[in-house]
């Protein structure tokens, strides 16, 4: 059923533009893997517009790749100021500094570590959760995992494919069983696009939804949503 939904969304929304997603954009622009990871950190708990602004501030100051070396010439205070548009700047600076430490101790950690090991290592960094680790593994390493963000969680719940309080790992594993690995990246991006444009948090546009015939509309009454 989810495979069918993704197929319909693919036709409806057409091609995915990298400019809509900071992390995807960072991969396409061939940023340093640390830069890709930082772009994911900047996307946490904010809009992509704010994350892009913070990222642009950083790349203007440190160069477009955001290599580990470039961070040696910037203080935490300045770093905080540059990434302020993305919010939670103190916590994010702390996470960025910890990631830098990891990379300085082992320059190949992001590119060569066994993916499941890397997932654990990244999640041991304060401020890095499973979603951030999974976005990096899927987008940069091409590792078959499925990051679940708030849009995806909401859309899957309304479709009747995830429980209201279902845990991250349970949803991730369920989705991975429902889709072929080759579809993980496009399905992840398409479900986010669908959540942003049609199955919005407030007042989902069920009347114009391309998958309305496949949707159970859990907790959606009169198009008002939950
Ligand atoms: S029919 Fe409504 S609730 Fe279901 S996926 Fe579409 S917009 Fe969301």
PDB file of C-alpha atoms and ligand atoms in Angstrom, residues 155 158-159 194 198-200 204-207 209-213 215-218 220, ligand 1:
ATOM      1  CA  UNK A 155       1.123  11.635   7.055  1.00  0.00           C
ATOM      2  CA  UNK A 158      -3.456   9.811   8.874  1.00  0.00           C
ATOM      3  CA  UNK A 159      -2.995   7.206   6.167  1.00  0.00           C
ATOM      4  CA  UNK A 194       3.207  15.846   0.721  1.00  0.00           C
ATOM      5  CA  UNK A 198      -1.160  18.913   0.985  1.00  0.00           C
ATOM      6  CA  UNK A 199      -1.386  16.856   4.169  1.00  0.00           C
ATOM      7  CA  UNK A 200      -0.542  19.901   6.250  1.00  0.00           C
ATOM      8  CA  UNK A 204      -5.075  19.167   5.289  1.00  0.00           C
ATOM      9  CA  UNK A 205      -6.268  19.600   1.710  1.00  0.00           C
ATOM     10  CA  UNK A 206      -8.008  16.223   1.474  1.00  0.00           C
ATOM     11  CA  UNK A 207     -10.248  17.340  -1.413  1.00  0.00           C
ATOM     12  CA  UNK A 209      -5.106  15.055  -2.276  1.00  0.00           C
ATOM     13  CA  UNK A 210      -3.809  12.594  -4.902  1.00  0.00           C
ATOM     14  CA  UNK A 211      -3.935   9.666  -2.441  1.00  0.00           C
ATOM     15  CA  UNK A 212      -7.332  10.377  -0.885  1.00  0.00           C
ATOM     16  CA  UNK A 213      -8.683   7.074  -2.204  1.00  0.00           C
ATOM     17  CA  UNK A 215      -6.185   7.178   2.869  1.00  0.00           C
ATOM     18  CA  UNK A 216      -8.034   6.267   6.058  1.00  0.00           C
ATOM     19  CA  UNK A 217      -7.914   9.917   7.199  1.00  0.00           C
ATOM     20  CA  UNK A 218      -7.284   8.915  10.793  1.00  0.00           C
ATOM     21  CA  UNK A 220      -9.088  14.028  10.170  1.00  0.00           C
TER      22      UNK A 220
HETATM   23  S1  LIG B   1      -6.585  12.400   2.196  1.00  0.00           S
HETATM   24 FE1  LIG B   1      -6.161  14.072   3.654  1.00  0.00          FE
HETATM   25  S2  LIG B   1      -5.373  13.061   5.489  1.00  0.00           S
HETATM   26 FE2  LIG B   1      -5.200  11.600   3.800  1.00  0.00          FE
HETATM   27  S3  LIG B   1      -3.110  11.880   3.005  1.00  0.00           S
HETATM   28 FE3  LIG B   1      -4.501  13.156   1.791  1.00  0.00          FE
HETATM   29  S4  LIG B   1      -4.425  15.174   2.776  1.00  0.00           S
HETATM   30 FE4  LIG B   1      -3.623  13.665   4.257  1.00  0.00          FE
END
